[in-house]
PDB file of C-alpha atoms in Angstrom:
ATOM      1  CA  UNK A  12      58.703  30.512  57.316  1.00 58.00           C
ATOM      2  CA  UNK A  13      62.749  28.479  57.517  1.00 66.00           C
ATOM      3  CA  UNK A  14      64.525  25.901  56.496  1.00 81.00           C
ATOM      4  CA  UNK A  15      61.894  23.317  57.506  1.00 87.00           C
ATOM      5  CA  UNK A  16      59.130  24.669  55.983  1.00 89.00           C
ATOM      6  CA  UNK A  17      55.875  25.453  57.902  1.00 90.00           C
ATOM      7  CA  UNK A  18      56.539  22.426  59.550  1.00 91.00           C
ATOM      8  CA  UNK A  19      59.446  22.483  61.507  1.00 90.00           C
ATOM      9  CA  UNK A  20      60.373  21.631  65.127  1.00 91.00           C
ATOM     10  CA  UNK A  21      57.181  23.279  66.370  1.00 86.00           C
ATOM     11  CA  UNK A  22      54.777  21.700  64.713  1.00 87.00           C
ATOM     12  CA  UNK A  23      56.408  18.306  63.954  1.00 85.00           C
ATOM     13  CA  UNK A  24      56.552  18.124  67.477  1.00 87.00           C
ATOM     14  CA  UNK A  25      52.878  18.010  68.402  1.00 84.00           C
ATOM     15  CA  UNK A  26      51.970  17.143  64.559  1.00 85.00           C
ATOM     16  CA  UNK A  27      50.839  13.082  65.046  1.00 84.00           C
ATOM     17  CA  UNK A  28      49.040  13.845  67.971  1.00 83.00           C
ATOM     18  CA  UNK A  29      47.491  16.977  66.566  1.00 79.00           C
ATOM     19  CA  UNK A  30      46.080  14.994  63.327  1.00 82.00           C
ATOM     20  CA  UNK A  31      44.559  12.415  65.840  1.00 73.00           C
ATOM     21  CA  UNK A  32      42.195  11.647  62.792  1.00 77.00           C
ATOM     22  CA  UNK A  33      44.202  11.144  60.088  1.00 77.00           C
ATOM     23  CA  UNK A  34      46.088   8.555  62.309  1.00 79.00           C
ATOM     24  CA  UNK A  35      43.141   6.538  62.926  1.00 91.00           C
ATOM     25  CA  UNK A  36      43.873   3.068  62.626  1.00 93.00           C
ATOM     26  CA  UNK A  37      40.731   2.266  59.701  1.00 94.00           C
ATOM     27  CA  UNK A  38      41.382   4.943  57.961  1.00 95.00           C
ATOM     28  CA  UNK A  39      45.359   4.157  57.997  1.00 95.00           C
ATOM     29  CA  UNK A  40      44.561   0.224  57.093  1.00 96.00           C
ATOM     30  CA  UNK A  41      42.442   0.803  53.816  1.00 97.00           C
ATOM     31  CA  UNK A  42      44.777   3.617  52.905  1.00 97.00           C
ATOM     32  CA  UNK A  43      47.912   0.887  53.618  1.00 98.00           C
ATOM     33  CA  UNK A  44      45.965  -1.719  51.423  1.00 98.00           C
ATOM     34  CA  UNK A  45      44.879   0.878  48.693  1.00 98.00           C
ATOM     35  CA  UNK A  46      48.464   2.002  47.660  1.00 98.00           C
ATOM     36  CA  UNK A  47      50.315  -1.816  48.679  1.00 98.00           C
ATOM     37  CA  UNK A  48      47.682  -3.434  46.000  1.00 98.00           C
ATOM     38  CA  UNK A  49      48.732  -0.945  43.865  1.00 98.00           C
ATOM     39  CA  UNK A  50      53.246  -1.139  44.432  1.00 98.00           C
ATOM     40  CA  UNK A  51      52.599  -5.201  43.792  1.00 98.00           C
ATOM     41  CA  UNK A  52      56.916  -6.139  44.128  1.00 97.00           C
ATOM     42  CA  UNK A  53      57.952  -3.056  43.570  1.00 98.00           C
ATOM     43  CA  UNK A  54      59.521   0.676  45.170  1.00 98.00           C
ATOM     44  CA  UNK A  55      56.570   2.577  46.681  1.00 98.00           C
ATOM     45  CA  UNK A  56      58.311   6.402  46.578  1.00 99.00           C
ATOM     46  CA  UNK A  57      56.397   8.800  49.743  1.00 98.00           C
ATOM     47  CA  UNK A  58      56.157  12.775  47.674  1.00 98.00           C
ATOM     48  CA  UNK A  59      55.757  14.845  51.833  1.00 98.00           C
ATOM     49  CA  UNK A  60      56.449  11.617  53.505  1.00 98.00           C
ATOM     50  CA  UNK A  61      55.921  13.702  56.885  1.00 97.00           C
ATOM     51  CA  UNK A  62      56.645  11.367  60.165  1.00 97.00           C
ATOM     52  CA  UNK A  63      55.659   8.519  58.982  1.00 97.00           C
ATOM     53  CA  UNK A  64      51.717   7.810  59.052  1.00 96.00           C
ATOM     54  CA  UNK A  65      51.251   5.865  55.624  1.00 97.00           C
ATOM     55  CA  UNK A  66      55.089   5.006  55.062  1.00 98.00           C
ATOM     56  CA  UNK A  67      55.632   2.829  58.779  1.00 97.00           C
ATOM     57  CA  UNK A  68      52.645   0.236  57.886  1.00 97.00           C
ATOM     58  CA  UNK A  69      53.100   0.158  53.999  1.00 98.00           C
ATOM     59  CA  UNK A  70      56.683  -0.733  54.860  1.00 98.00           C
ATOM     60  CA  UNK A  71      55.900  -3.334  57.127  1.00 97.00           C
ATOM     61  CA  UNK A  72      54.047  -5.178  54.044  1.00 97.00           C
ATOM     62  CA  UNK A  73      56.231  -5.601  52.781  1.00 97.00           C
ATOM     63  CA  UNK A  74      56.324  -3.169  50.698  1.00 98.00           C
ATOM     64  CA  UNK A  75      60.146  -1.283  50.107  1.00 98.00           C
ATOM     65  CA  UNK A  76      58.718   2.362  50.319  1.00 98.00           C
ATOM     66  CA  UNK A  77      61.774   5.570  49.632  1.00 98.00           C
ATOM     67  CA  UNK A  78      60.594   9.449  50.770  1.00 98.00           C
ATOM     68  CA  UNK A  79      60.793  12.856  49.452  1.00 98.00           C
ATOM     69  CA  UNK A  80      61.153  15.546  52.658  1.00 98.00           C
ATOM     70  CA  UNK A  81      61.637  19.157  53.249  1.00 97.00           C
ATOM     71  CA  UNK A  82      61.802  19.015  56.422  1.00 97.00           C
ATOM     72  CA  UNK A  83      63.830  17.201  59.018  1.00 97.00           C
ATOM     73  CA  UNK A  84      62.495  17.709  61.681  1.00 97.00           C
ATOM     74  CA  UNK A  85      59.420  16.080  60.231  1.00 97.00           C
ATOM     75  CA  UNK A  86      61.903  13.260  58.678  1.00 97.00           C
ATOM     76  CA  UNK A  87      63.729  12.736  62.068  1.00 97.00           C
ATOM     77  CA  UNK A  88      60.762  12.125  64.012  1.00 97.00           C
ATOM     78  CA  UNK A  89      60.271   8.929  61.266  1.00 97.00           C
ATOM     79  CA  UNK A  90      63.574   8.263  61.253  1.00 95.00           C
ATOM     80  CA  UNK A  91      63.083   7.002  65.312  1.00 96.00           C
ATOM     81  CA  UNK A  92      59.839   4.389  64.050  1.00 96.00           C
ATOM     82  CA  UNK A  93      61.563   3.015  61.393  1.00 95.00           C
ATOM     83  CA  UNK A  94      64.721   2.640  60.252  1.00 93.00           C
ATOM     84  CA  UNK A  95      63.918   0.928  56.995  1.00 95.00           C
ATOM     85  CA  UNK A  96      62.634   3.737  54.956  1.00 98.00           C
ATOM     86  CA  UNK A  97      64.889   5.565  53.368  1.00 97.00           C
ATOM     87  CA  UNK A  98      64.546   9.322  53.492  1.00 98.00           C
ATOM     88  CA  UNK A  99      65.406  12.236  50.772  1.00 98.00           C
ATOM     89  CA  UNK A 100      65.939  16.176  52.592  1.00 97.00           C
ATOM     90  CA  UNK A 101      64.121  18.063  49.663  1.00 97.00           C
ATOM     91  CA  UNK A 102      60.816  19.929  47.957  1.00 97.00           C
ATOM     92  CA  UNK A 103      59.781  17.331  46.520  1.00 98.00           C
ATOM     93  CA  UNK A 104      58.117  18.658  43.004  1.00 98.00           C
ATOM     94  CA  UNK A 105      61.615  18.373  41.931  1.00 98.00           C
ATOM     95  CA  UNK A 106      64.356  16.252  44.086  1.00 98.00           C
ATOM     96  CA  UNK A 107      65.249  12.881  42.788  1.00 98.00           C
ATOM     97  CA  UNK A 108      66.539   9.881  44.574  1.00 98.00           C
ATOM     98  CA  UNK A 109      68.219   6.536  42.410  1.00 97.00           C
ATOM     99  CA  UNK A 110      66.560   3.583  41.146  1.00 97.00           C
ATOM    100  CA  UNK A 111      62.870   2.671  39.506  1.00 98.00           C
ATOM    101  CA  UNK A 112      60.093   3.305  40.687  1.00 98.00           C
ATOM    102  CA  UNK A 113      56.731   0.757  40.470  1.00 98.00           C
ATOM    103  CA  UNK A 114      54.045   3.149  42.684  1.00 99.00           C
ATOM    104  CA  UNK A 115      54.608   7.490  43.893  1.00 99.00           C
ATOM    105  CA  UNK A 116      52.063   8.598  45.948  1.00 98.00           C
ATOM    106  CA  UNK A 117      51.192  12.345  47.888  1.00 98.00           C
ATOM    107  CA  UNK A 118      48.783  11.684  50.604  1.00 98.00           C
ATOM    108  CA  UNK A 119      46.488  13.880  53.201  1.00 96.00           C
ATOM    109  CA  UNK A 120      46.339  16.584  50.888  1.00 97.00           C
ATOM    110  CA  UNK A 121      50.179  17.336  50.754  1.00 97.00           C
ATOM    111  CA  UNK A 122      49.620  18.596  46.825  1.00 98.00           C
ATOM    112  CA  UNK A 123      48.863  21.808  47.805  1.00 98.00           C
ATOM    113  CA  UNK A 124      51.405  21.986  50.159  1.00 97.00           C
ATOM    114  CA  UNK A 125      53.167  23.187  46.571  1.00 98.00           C
ATOM    115  CA  UNK A 126      51.234  26.445  46.781  1.00 97.00           C
ATOM    116  CA  UNK A 127      51.627  27.685  42.177  1.00 98.00           C
ATOM    117  CA  UNK A 128      50.110  25.571  39.402  1.00 98.00           C
ATOM    118  CA  UNK A 129      54.050  25.798  37.876  1.00 98.00           C
ATOM    119  CA  UNK A 130      55.711  23.340  41.557  1.00 98.00           C
ATOM    120  CA  UNK A 131      51.929  21.186  41.265  1.00 98.00           C
ATOM    121  CA  UNK A 132      53.182  20.640  37.507  1.00 98.00           C
ATOM    122  CA  UNK A 133      57.109  20.031  38.417  1.00 98.00           C
ATOM    123  CA  UNK A 134      55.808  17.198  40.776  1.00 98.00           C
ATOM    124  CA  UNK A 135      53.564  15.444  37.841  1.00 98.00           C
ATOM    125  CA  UNK A 136      57.147  15.466  35.631  1.00 98.00           C
ATOM    126  CA  UNK A 137      58.790  14.717  38.722  1.00 98.00           C
ATOM    127  CA  UNK A 138      57.339  11.323  39.319  1.00 98.00           C
ATOM    128  CA  UNK A 139      57.417  10.392  35.994  1.00 98.00           C
ATOM    129  CA  UNK A 140      60.632  10.167  35.505  1.00 98.00           C
ATOM    130  CA  UNK A 141      60.833   8.220  39.192  1.00 98.00           C
ATOM    131  CA  UNK A 142      57.874   5.930  37.630  1.00 98.00           C
ATOM    132  CA  UNK A 143      58.727   1.894  35.223  1.00 98.00           C
ATOM    133  CA  UNK A 144      56.367   2.369  32.855  1.00 98.00           C
ATOM    134  CA  UNK A 145      53.023   1.271  33.468  1.00 98.00           C
ATOM    135  CA  UNK A 146      53.548   2.458  37.005  1.00 98.00           C
ATOM    136  CA  UNK A 147      51.555   4.446  39.034  1.00 98.00           C
ATOM    137  CA  UNK A 148      50.803   7.833  40.934  1.00 99.00           C
ATOM    138  CA  UNK A 149      47.667   8.381  43.468  1.00 99.00           C
ATOM    139  CA  UNK A 150      47.080  11.876  45.078  1.00 98.00           C
ATOM    140  CA  UNK A 151      44.793  11.921  47.891  1.00 98.00           C
ATOM    141  CA  UNK A 152      43.330  15.215  48.300  1.00 98.00           C
ATOM    142  CA  UNK A 153      40.504  17.796  49.783  1.00 96.00           C
ATOM    143  CA  UNK A 154      37.772  19.053  47.242  1.00 97.00           C
ATOM    144  CA  UNK A 155      37.659  23.003  47.931  1.00 94.00           C
ATOM    145  CA  UNK A 156      34.326  24.383  50.239  1.00 91.00           C
ATOM    146  CA  UNK A 157      33.492  27.038  47.740  1.00 94.00           C
ATOM    147  CA  UNK A 158      29.804  25.799  47.053  1.00 91.00           C
ATOM    148  CA  UNK A 159      29.140  27.229  51.153  1.00 90.00           C
ATOM    149  CA  UNK A 160      31.257  30.055  50.721  1.00 93.00           C
ATOM    150  CA  UNK A 161      28.682  32.617  50.681  1.00 94.00           C
ATOM    151  CA  UNK A 162      29.184  34.988  47.338  1.00 93.00           C
ATOM    152  CA  UNK A 163      32.096  37.894  48.639  1.00 93.00           C
ATOM    153  CA  UNK A 164      33.049  36.281  51.500  1.00 96.00           C
ATOM    154  CA  UNK A 165      36.341  34.468  51.970  1.00 97.00           C
ATOM    155  CA  UNK A 166      37.007  32.172  54.974  1.00 97.00           C
ATOM    156  CA  UNK A 167      34.938  29.103  55.808  1.00 96.00           C
ATOM    157  CA  UNK A 168      35.096  27.464  59.708  1.00 95.00           C
ATOM    158  CA  UNK A 169      36.398  23.350  59.881  1.00 93.00           C
ATOM    159  CA  UNK A 170      36.399  23.314  62.931  1.00 94.00           C
ATOM    160  CA  UNK A 171      35.601  24.519  66.536  1.00 96.00           C
ATOM    161  CA  UNK A 172      35.607  22.977  69.840  1.00 95.00           C
ATOM    162  CA  UNK A 173      36.437  23.955  73.190  1.00 95.00           C
ATOM    163  CA  UNK A 174      40.694  23.154  72.026  1.00 93.00           C
ATOM    164  CA  UNK A 175      41.140  23.769  68.375  1.00 93.00           C
ATOM    165  CA  UNK A 176      39.451  26.813  65.904  1.00 97.00           C
ATOM    166  CA  UNK A 177      39.958  26.109  62.067  1.00 96.00           C
ATOM    167  CA  UNK A 178      39.900  29.361  59.247  1.00 97.00           C
ATOM    168  CA  UNK A 179      40.415  28.306  56.061  1.00 97.00           C
ATOM    169  CA  UNK A 180      40.694  31.479  54.235  1.00 98.00           C
ATOM    170  CA  UNK A 181      40.283  31.505  50.304  1.00 97.00           C
ATOM    171  CA  UNK A 182      41.661  33.705  47.223  1.00 97.00           C
ATOM    172  CA  UNK A 183      39.598  32.702  44.043  1.00 96.00           C
ATOM    173  CA  UNK A 184      41.327  34.476  42.458  1.00 96.00           C
ATOM    174  CA  UNK A 185      44.365  32.336  42.502  1.00 96.00           C
ATOM    175  CA  UNK A 186      43.373  29.755  43.647  1.00 98.00           C
ATOM    176  CA  UNK A 187      45.080  30.160  47.201  1.00 98.00           C
ATOM    177  CA  UNK A 188      43.472  28.638  50.397  1.00 98.00           C
ATOM    178  CA  UNK A 189      45.067  29.372  54.038  1.00 98.00           C
ATOM    179  CA  UNK A 190      44.069  27.676  56.908  1.00 97.00           C
ATOM    180  CA  UNK A 191      44.855  28.705  60.065  1.00 97.00           C
ATOM    181  CA  UNK A 192      45.069  27.195  63.399  1.00 93.00           C
ATOM    182  CA  UNK A 193      43.857  28.687  67.188  1.00 95.00           C
ATOM    183  CA  UNK A 194      44.885  25.682  69.272  1.00 91.00           C
ATOM    184  CA  UNK A 195      44.289  25.809  72.947  1.00 92.00           C
ATOM    185  CA  UNK A 196      47.719  24.512  75.314  1.00 89.00           C
ATOM    186  CA  UNK A 197      48.347  24.822  78.509  1.00 91.00           C
ATOM    187  CA  UNK A 198      45.990  27.363  78.807  1.00 95.00           C
ATOM    188  CA  UNK A 199      46.919  29.777  75.678  1.00 96.00           C
ATOM    189  CA  UNK A 200      46.080  29.778  72.391  1.00 96.00           C
ATOM    190  CA  UNK A 201      48.289  29.266  69.648  1.00 92.00           C
ATOM    191  CA  UNK A 202      47.686  30.186  66.079  1.00 94.00           C
ATOM    192  CA  UNK A 203      49.880  28.185  62.568  1.00 91.00           C
ATOM    193  CA  UNK A 204      48.540  29.095  59.864  1.00 95.00           C
ATOM    194  CA  UNK A 205      49.672  27.422  56.670  1.00 94.00           C
ATOM    195  CA  UNK A 206      49.123  28.045  52.605  1.00 97.00           C
ATOM    196  CA  UNK A 207      47.712  25.535  50.486  1.00 98.00           C
ATOM    197  CA  UNK A 208      47.083  26.348  46.393  1.00 98.00           C
ATOM    198  CA  UNK A 209      43.741  24.218  46.168  1.00 98.00           C
ATOM    199  CA  UNK A 210      43.869  21.659  42.779  1.00 98.00           C
ATOM    200  CA  UNK A 211      40.266  20.730  41.148  1.00 98.00           C
ATOM    201  CA  UNK A 212      40.775  16.575  39.399  1.00 98.00           C
ATOM    202  CA  UNK A 213      40.449  18.002  36.057  1.00 98.00           C
ATOM    203  CA  UNK A 214      44.124  20.058  37.142  1.00 98.00           C
ATOM    204  CA  UNK A 215      45.634  17.124  37.558  1.00 98.00           C
ATOM    205  CA  UNK A 216      44.224  15.205  35.304  1.00 98.00           C
ATOM    206  CA  UNK A 217      45.858  16.844  32.470  1.00 98.00           C
ATOM    207  CA  UNK A 218      48.936  18.572  33.921  1.00 98.00           C
ATOM    208  CA  UNK A 219      49.102  13.808  34.346  1.00 98.00           C
ATOM    209  CA  UNK A 220      48.496  13.866  30.980  1.00 98.00           C
ATOM    210  CA  UNK A 221      51.444  16.240  30.177  1.00 98.00           C
ATOM    211  CA  UNK A 222      53.661  14.455  32.116  1.00 98.00           C
ATOM    212  CA  UNK A 223      52.821  10.930  30.158  1.00 98.00           C
ATOM    213  CA  UNK A 224      50.496   9.999  32.863  1.00 98.00           C
ATOM    214  CA  UNK A 225      46.436   8.732  32.008  1.00 98.00           C
ATOM    215  CA  UNK A 226      42.894   8.697  34.934  1.00 98.00           C
ATOM    216  CA  UNK A 227      42.845   4.875  35.629  1.00 98.00           C
ATOM    217  CA  UNK A 228      40.747   4.809  38.922  1.00 98.00           C
ATOM    218  CA  UNK A 229      39.488   8.240  41.246  1.00 98.00           C
ATOM    219  CA  UNK A 230      37.284   7.705  43.923  1.00 98.00           C
ATOM    220  CA  UNK A 231      35.684   9.409  47.679  1.00 98.00           C
ATOM    221  CA  UNK A 232      37.983   7.181  49.722  1.00 97.00           C
ATOM    222  CA  UNK A 233      41.035   5.286  49.906  1.00 97.00           C
ATOM    223  CA  UNK A 234      37.816   1.177  50.337  1.00 97.00           C
ATOM    224  CA  UNK A 235      36.635   2.716  46.433  1.00 98.00           C
ATOM    225  CA  UNK A 236      33.821   4.866  47.212  1.00 98.00           C
ATOM    226  CA  UNK A 237      31.864   5.999  43.994  1.00 98.00           C
ATOM    227  CA  UNK A 238      33.265   9.710  43.508  1.00 98.00           C
ATOM    228  CA  UNK A 239      30.050  11.862  43.826  1.00 97.00           C
ATOM    229  CA  UNK A 240      28.899  15.744  43.279  1.00 95.00           C
ATOM    230  CA  UNK A 241      28.940  15.013  47.094  1.00 95.00           C
ATOM    231  CA  UNK A 242      32.546  13.925  47.925  1.00 97.00           C
ATOM    232  CA  UNK A 243      34.636  15.792  50.003  1.00 96.00           C
ATOM    233  CA  UNK A 244      38.244  14.412  48.497  1.00 97.00           C
ATOM    234  CA  UNK A 245      38.703  12.593  45.767  1.00 98.00           C
ATOM    235  CA  UNK A 246      41.726   9.271  46.014  1.00 98.00           C
ATOM    236  CA  UNK A 247      42.954   8.989  42.035  1.00 98.00           C
ATOM    237  CA  UNK A 248      45.306   7.146  39.954  1.00 99.00           C
ATOM    238  CA  UNK A 249      46.849   7.444  36.638  1.00 99.00           C
ATOM    239  CA  UNK A 250      49.274   5.246  35.525  1.00 98.00           C
ATOM    240  CA  UNK A 251      52.126   6.139  33.468  1.00 98.00           C
ATOM    241  CA  UNK A 252      51.846   5.109  29.864  1.00 96.00           C
ATOM    242  CA  UNK A 253      54.908   6.124  28.032  1.00 90.00           C
TER     243      UNK A 253
END
């Protein structure tokens, strides 16, 4: 843990390659199209903007995008891709940027990088302070794999390949989750572990209500797949009502 959080230069240098699945063209197209519809002719704010996986294609659709990012190393990668996206360095649960926005969004489970409930609540309030009335807040977030966790066990594998081993370690009392990655690089295994706080959709709805927002849509993906009890993730949209 350092000034860039858990996404320092070591992670940023290979982030786009390590998360190649999330950079699939069809996934990016669906996400950017969905968000562009919500933004309309207004401005968009991405919290945890990272290397610009979504911000860059959203910007090319004519949506003015600003970002908040804790990691200078990640932001540097973004600025190498685009000089039209402004980035403010800071904790996205509390950091303010100038102006108002029609859309704010968190993708790829980033709400879970806030590892306390208080920080997640603060994030919703911070978003509400940035949005115009009638603006929307979108979150893409996985659902914890607890249905497959045998009673008393704490670890579930999520990736087992010749070059990558991934294990999620759960603390069901505190809603804690640590993702352990073991990657084979240059003939040696490299470990990287990051802490998260998993959060339930209903819990997010309550956070939204506390911040003056209400749920308007919930899907299983960016192509508006129905959200069911078998969905591995959700895409939820709240509107600022006041």
